Amino acid sequence: MVNRVLASPKGPELSELVQGYWRVSDWNLSPQERLTFLKQHIDKGVTTVDHADIYGDYSCEQLFGEALKLDRSVRNHIEIVTKCNIKLLSEKYPNRKVKYYDSSAEHIQHSVNNSLAHLGVEHIDILLLHRPDVLMDADEIASTFAELQKSGKVLHFGVSNFTSQQFDLLQSRLSSPLVTNQVEINPINFSAAEDGTLDQLQQYRIHPMAWSCLAGGEVFSGSSTQATRLRITLEDIKEEIGAASIDQVIYAWVRRFPSKPLAIMGSGKIERVQSAIESLKLNLSREQWYRIWTASKGIEVP
Ligand SMILES: NC(=O)c1ccc[n+]([C@@H]2O[C@H](COP(=O)([O-])OP(=O)(O)OC[C@H]3O[C@@H](n4cnc5c(N)ncnc54)[C@H](OP(=O)(O)O)[C@@H]3O)[C@@H](O)[C@H]2O)c1
């Protein structure tokens, strides 16, 4: 069963597993097939979906919107997370000379309006600043967020890939609490657990959203010594805990952080979603958890 959880003490409610749509442009699905996939994961309890304006060279929100248009009632059963502030080099923006970040009021407003139009919805449940931007002005962002909330275009705000200091700086100027920090967490890269990011979220009782839990597939296919070591350990633990696959062991490992990350799944295959759901009943002992830590680092804890 996929539980509903409060992302932060005052909400909003999300599903404990989230479906990511970064790769939807690679799935080669028709609008009807996209709708079927969406309905299938909603029926299983995965109601929160993760997007960004830039995914698929600015195409993924539109692909999702095309599917939603086929059955408008589906909007009432999902929570949409999307992001802004990265400006990609793209043929769609021929005058841009470099990839950069833009957290100005003008760009955030513009990006939200585009996301609403592409998704074909009237509001975004959670808007995240995608990356920390050294030029971001917390006061300007605070007034922009307040306007977006007042207009009903965005219900809640969060950040992604922020350090704990950047999180506190922005929060200090906002009138409503940030509800998440979406960060990379997987057995290959869990720096967020070591640089204070997850500690801060535990302190504030905010669930991190965890991206690339399977390291984008690297855990399965990587040829580095680290990935090879990890696969051996994950296979051993899979047998010990009666998991069906090593991805289930990884999801159990990610869930074990005391900040209780909400894992974002990246596959468009419903059987992989089902496998992640089944992993929710699995638990790792501390020793098993640290065996994966050790396999990742290649050394024992100090
Ligand atoms: N905030 C950020 O900066 C940020 C950055 C990156 C991603 N994200 C979000 O996080 C979501 C998840 O990221 P992700 O797509 O990198 O997640 P992921 O789950 O780590 O990687 C998904 C990839 O792994 C492959 N895979 C999954 N299970 C597999 C298995 N058992 N064997 C072999 N390959 C397997 C998938 O292939 P198949 O498609 O063949 O299943 C897919 O290519 C994204 O959709 C996006 O919403 C956020």
PDB file of N, CA and C in Angstrom, residues 183-194 210-234 246 249-251 253-254 257 289 291-298:
ATOM      1  N   VAL A 183      16.364  16.323  -3.717  1.00  0.00           N
ATOM      2  CA  VAL A 183      17.812  16.125  -3.864  1.00  0.00           C
ATOM      3  C   VAL A 183      18.122  14.720  -4.376  1.00  0.00           C
ATOM      4  N   GLU A 184      19.328  14.558  -4.904  1.00  0.00           N
ATOM      5  CA  GLU A 184      19.746  13.235  -5.366  1.00  0.00           C
ATOM      6  C   GLU A 184      20.065  12.348  -4.164  1.00  0.00           C
ATOM      7  N   ILE A 185      19.472  11.169  -4.128  1.00  0.00           N
ATOM      8  CA  ILE A 185      19.821  10.187  -3.082  1.00  0.00           C
ATOM      9  C   ILE A 185      19.826   8.803  -3.723  1.00  0.00           C
ATOM     10  N   ASN A 186      20.968   8.189  -3.796  1.00  0.00           N
ATOM     11  CA  ASN A 186      21.093   6.805  -4.258  1.00  0.00           C
ATOM     12  C   ASN A 186      22.398   6.252  -3.696  1.00  0.00           C
ATOM     13  N   PRO A 187      22.611   4.943  -3.785  1.00  0.00           N
ATOM     14  CA  PRO A 187      23.821   4.383  -3.160  1.00  0.00           C
ATOM     15  C   PRO A 187      25.128   4.849  -3.803  1.00  0.00           C
ATOM     16  N   ILE A 188      25.054   5.432  -4.992  1.00  0.00           N
ATOM     17  CA  ILE A 188      26.283   5.942  -5.610  1.00  0.00           C
ATOM     18  C   ILE A 188      26.558   7.367  -5.139  1.00  0.00           C
ATOM     19  N   ASN A 189      25.519   8.167  -5.021  1.00  0.00           N
ATOM     20  CA  ASN A 189      25.684   9.548  -4.537  1.00  0.00           C
ATOM     21  C   ASN A 189      24.651   9.860  -3.448  1.00  0.00           C
ATOM     22  N   PHE A 190      25.144   9.931  -2.225  1.00  0.00           N
ATOM     23  CA  PHE A 190      24.238  10.337  -1.129  1.00  0.00           C
ATOM     24  C   PHE A 190      24.899  11.462  -0.327  1.00  0.00           C
ATOM     25  N   SER A 191      25.507  12.391  -1.073  1.00  0.00           N
ATOM     26  CA  SER A 191      26.192  13.505  -0.411  1.00  0.00           C
ATOM     27  C   SER A 191      25.213  14.348   0.421  1.00  0.00           C
ATOM     28  N   ALA A 192      23.940  14.350   0.039  1.00  0.00           N
ATOM     29  CA  ALA A 192      22.951  15.127   0.809  1.00  0.00           C
ATOM     30  C   ALA A 192      22.851  14.615   2.251  1.00  0.00           C
ATOM     31  N   ALA A 193      23.242  13.350   2.454  1.00  0.00           N
ATOM     32  CA  ALA A 193      23.193  12.797   3.813  1.00  0.00           C
ATOM     33  C   ALA A 193      24.429  13.193   4.609  1.00  0.00           C
ATOM     34  N   GLU A 194      25.439  13.711   3.912  1.00  0.00           N
ATOM     35  CA  GLU A 194      26.723  13.972   4.567  1.00  0.00           C
ATOM     36  C   GLU A 194      27.057  15.456   4.675  1.00  0.00           C
ATOM     37  N   ALA A 210      13.452  12.377  -3.197  1.00  0.00           N
ATOM     38  CA  ALA A 210      14.731  11.795  -3.631  1.00  0.00           C
ATOM     39  C   ALA A 210      14.716  11.529  -5.124  1.00  0.00           C
ATOM     40  N   TRP A 211      15.621  12.198  -5.849  1.00  0.00           N
ATOM     41  CA  TRP A 211      15.681  11.942  -7.303  1.00  0.00           C
ATOM     42  C   TRP A 211      16.784  10.945  -7.652  1.00  0.00           C
ATOM     43  N   SER A 212      16.571  10.251  -8.780  1.00  0.00           N
ATOM     44  CA  SER A 212      17.528   9.241  -9.286  1.00  0.00           C
ATOM     45  C   SER A 212      17.925   8.240  -8.205  1.00  0.00           C
ATOM     46  N   CYS A 213      16.942   7.652  -7.544  1.00  0.00           N
ATOM     47  CA  CYS A 213      17.224   6.641  -6.497  1.00  0.00           C
ATOM     48  C   CYS A 213      18.024   5.470  -7.059  1.00  0.00           C
ATOM     49  N   LEU A 214      17.833   5.183  -8.359  1.00  0.00           N
ATOM     50  CA  LEU A 214      18.558   4.069  -8.974  1.00  0.00           C
ATOM     51  C   LEU A 214      19.762   4.604  -9.769  1.00  0.00           C
ATOM     52  N   ALA A 215      20.147   5.832  -9.443  1.00  0.00           N
ATOM     53  CA  ALA A 215      21.277   6.500 -10.129  1.00  0.00           C
ATOM     54  C   ALA A 215      21.086   6.486 -11.640  1.00  0.00           C
ATOM     55  N   GLY A 216      19.844   6.686 -12.056  1.00  0.00           N
ATOM     56  CA  GLY A 216      19.548   6.757 -13.496  1.00  0.00           C
ATOM     57  C   GLY A 216      19.831   5.449 -14.219  1.00  0.00           C
ATOM     58  N   GLY A 217      19.854   4.338 -13.500  1.00  0.00           N
ATOM     59  CA  GLY A 217      20.120   3.031 -14.114  1.00  0.00           C
ATOM     60  C   GLY A 217      21.572   2.593 -13.947  1.00  0.00           C
ATOM     61  N   GLU A 218      22.434   3.499 -13.491  1.00  0.00           N
ATOM     62  CA  GLU A 218      23.872   3.238 -13.314  1.00  0.00           C
ATOM     63  C   GLU A 218      24.124   2.020 -12.409  1.00  0.00           C
ATOM     64  N   VAL A 219      23.265   1.850 -11.409  1.00  0.00           N
ATOM     65  CA  VAL A 219      23.457   0.732 -10.476  1.00  0.00           C
ATOM     66  C   VAL A 219      23.361  -0.605 -11.217  1.00  0.00           C
ATOM     67  N   PHE A 220      22.532  -0.647 -12.268  1.00  0.00           N
ATOM     68  CA  PHE A 220      22.343  -1.910 -12.993  1.00  0.00           C
ATOM     69  C   PHE A 220      23.406  -2.109 -14.064  1.00  0.00           C
ATOM     70  N   SER A 221      23.794  -1.007 -14.712  1.00  0.00           N
ATOM     71  CA  SER A 221      24.627  -1.159 -15.900  1.00  0.00           C
ATOM     72  C   SER A 221      26.048  -0.618 -15.736  1.00  0.00           C
ATOM     73  N   GLY A 222      26.318   0.124 -14.658  1.00  0.00           N
ATOM     74  CA  GLY A 222      27.623   0.764 -14.510  1.00  0.00           C
ATOM     75  C   GLY A 222      28.760  -0.244 -14.441  1.00  0.00           C
ATOM     76  N   SER A 223      29.919   0.107 -15.050  1.00  0.00           N
ATOM     77  CA  SER A 223      31.042  -0.828 -15.049  1.00  0.00           C
ATOM     78  C   SER A 223      32.146  -0.382 -14.090  1.00  0.00           C
ATOM     79  N   SER A 224      31.925   0.707 -13.358  1.00  0.00           N
ATOM     80  CA  SER A 224      32.944   1.169 -12.405  1.00  0.00           C
ATOM     81  C   SER A 224      33.087   0.137 -11.276  1.00  0.00           C
ATOM     82  N   THR A 225      34.210   0.197 -10.565  1.00  0.00           N
ATOM     83  CA  THR A 225      34.383  -0.759  -9.459  1.00  0.00           C
ATOM     84  C   THR A 225      33.345  -0.494  -8.377  1.00  0.00           C
ATOM     85  N   GLN A 226      32.965   0.772  -8.208  1.00  0.00           N
ATOM     86  CA  GLN A 226      31.963   1.101  -7.197  1.00  0.00           C
ATOM     87  C   GLN A 226      30.615   0.441  -7.549  1.00  0.00           C
ATOM     88  N   ALA A 227      30.183   0.594  -8.805  1.00  0.00           N
ATOM     89  CA  ALA A 227      28.893   0.019  -9.213  1.00  0.00           C
ATOM     90  C   ALA A 227      28.943  -1.502  -9.123  1.00  0.00           C
ATOM     91  N   THR A 228      30.094  -2.078  -9.461  1.00  0.00           N
ATOM     92  CA  THR A 228      30.224  -3.535  -9.411  1.00  0.00           C
ATOM     93  C   THR A 228      30.146  -4.024  -7.969  1.00  0.00           C
ATOM     94  N   ARG A 229      30.888  -3.350  -7.068  1.00  0.00           N
ATOM     95  CA  ARG A 229      30.829  -3.705  -5.639  1.00  0.00           C
ATOM     96  C   ARG A 229      29.398  -3.612  -5.122  1.00  0.00           C
ATOM     97  N   LEU A 230      28.733  -2.525  -5.514  1.00  0.00           N
ATOM     98  CA  LEU A 230      27.366  -2.310  -5.030  1.00  0.00           C
ATOM     99  C   LEU A 230      26.438  -3.430  -5.490  1.00  0.00           C
ATOM    100  N   ARG A 231      26.554  -3.806  -6.770  1.00  0.00           N
ATOM    101  CA  ARG A 231      25.652  -4.849  -7.296  1.00  0.00           C
ATOM    102  C   ARG A 231      25.804  -6.138  -6.509  1.00  0.00           C
ATOM    103  N   ILE A 232      27.059  -6.493  -6.180  1.00  0.00           N
ATOM    104  CA  ILE A 232      27.293  -7.753  -5.441  1.00  0.00           C
ATOM    105  C   ILE A 232      26.603  -7.685  -4.076  1.00  0.00           C
ATOM    106  N   THR A 233      26.796  -6.572  -3.369  1.00  0.00           N
ATOM    107  CA  THR A 233      26.200  -6.420  -2.033  1.00  0.00           C
ATOM    108  C   THR A 233      24.678  -6.366  -2.122  1.00  0.00           C
ATOM    109  N   LEU A 234      24.170  -5.631  -3.104  1.00  0.00           N
ATOM    110  CA  LEU A 234      22.712  -5.519  -3.245  1.00  0.00           C
ATOM    111  C   LEU A 234      22.092  -6.885  -3.539  1.00  0.00           C
ATOM    112  N   ILE A 246      17.076  -6.009  -7.118  1.00  0.00           N
ATOM    113  CA  ILE A 246      17.935  -5.099  -6.356  1.00  0.00           C
ATOM    114  C   ILE A 246      17.366  -3.672  -6.300  1.00  0.00           C
ATOM    115  N   VAL A 249      15.733  -3.345  -3.069  1.00  0.00           N
ATOM    116  CA  VAL A 249      16.672  -3.140  -1.955  1.00  0.00           C
ATOM    117  C   VAL A 249      17.072  -1.665  -1.897  1.00  0.00           C
ATOM    118  N   ILE A 250      17.301  -1.076  -3.064  1.00  0.00           N
ATOM    119  CA  ILE A 250      17.710   0.338  -3.094  1.00  0.00           C
ATOM    120  C   ILE A 250      16.599   1.238  -2.565  1.00  0.00           C
ATOM    121  N   TYR A 251      15.368   0.982  -2.990  1.00  0.00           N
ATOM    122  CA  TYR A 251      14.269   1.826  -2.483  1.00  0.00           C
ATOM    123  C   TYR A 251      14.154   1.691  -0.956  1.00  0.00           C
ATOM    124  N   TRP A 253      16.596   1.079   1.035  1.00  0.00           N
ATOM    125  CA  TRP A 253      17.776   1.781   1.570  1.00  0.00           C
ATOM    126  C   TRP A 253      17.518   3.293   1.609  1.00  0.00           C
ATOM    127  N   VAL A 254      16.932   3.814   0.538  1.00  0.00           N
ATOM    128  CA  VAL A 254      16.638   5.263   0.476  1.00  0.00           C
ATOM    129  C   VAL A 254      15.611   5.630   1.547  1.00  0.00           C
ATOM    130  N   PHE A 257      16.593   6.469   5.490  1.00  0.00           N
ATOM    131  CA  PHE A 257      17.099   7.720   6.076  1.00  0.00           C
ATOM    132  C   PHE A 257      16.025   8.284   7.001  1.00  0.00           C
ATOM    133  N   TRP A 289      22.060  -1.872   6.012  1.00  0.00           N
ATOM    134  CA  TRP A 289      22.131  -0.505   5.459  1.00  0.00           C
ATOM    135  C   TRP A 289      23.605  -0.070   5.318  1.00  0.00           C
ATOM    136  N   ARG A 291      26.189  -2.001   5.103  1.00  0.00           N
ATOM    137  CA  ARG A 291      26.929  -2.802   4.114  1.00  0.00           C
ATOM    138  C   ARG A 291      26.838  -2.124   2.740  1.00  0.00           C
ATOM    139  N   ILE A 292      25.686  -1.531   2.460  1.00  0.00           N
ATOM    140  CA  ILE A 292      25.547  -0.817   1.183  1.00  0.00           C
ATOM    141  C   ILE A 292      26.400   0.458   1.212  1.00  0.00           C
ATOM    142  N   TRP A 293      26.425   1.137   2.343  1.00  0.00           N
ATOM    143  CA  TRP A 293      27.296   2.316   2.523  1.00  0.00           C
ATOM    144  C   TRP A 293      28.752   1.908   2.239  1.00  0.00           C
ATOM    145  N   THR A 294      29.164   0.809   2.828  1.00  0.00           N
ATOM    146  CA  THR A 294      30.552   0.345   2.720  1.00  0.00           C
ATOM    147  C   THR A 294      30.880  -0.077   1.288  1.00  0.00           C
ATOM    148  N   ALA A 295      29.921  -0.752   0.653  1.00  0.00           N
ATOM    149  CA  ALA A 295      30.151  -1.162  -0.744  1.00  0.00           C
ATOM    150  C   ALA A 295      30.277   0.071  -1.635  1.00  0.00           C
ATOM    151  N   SER A 296      29.522   1.104  -1.319  1.00  0.00           N
ATOM    152  CA  SER A 296      29.603   2.329  -2.120  1.00  0.00           C
ATOM    153  C   SER A 296      30.957   3.010  -1.952  1.00  0.00           C
ATOM    154  N   LYS A 297      31.401   3.131  -0.702  1.00  0.00           N
ATOM    155  CA  LYS A 297      32.638   3.877  -0.425  1.00  0.00           C
ATOM    156  C   LYS A 297      33.894   3.047  -0.688  1.00  0.00           C
ATOM    157  N   GLY A 298      33.766   1.733  -0.556  1.00  0.00           N
ATOM    158  CA  GLY A 298      34.942   0.890  -0.707  1.00  0.00           C
ATOM    159  C   GLY A 298      35.828   0.881   0.528  1.00  0.00           C
TER     160      GLY A 298
END
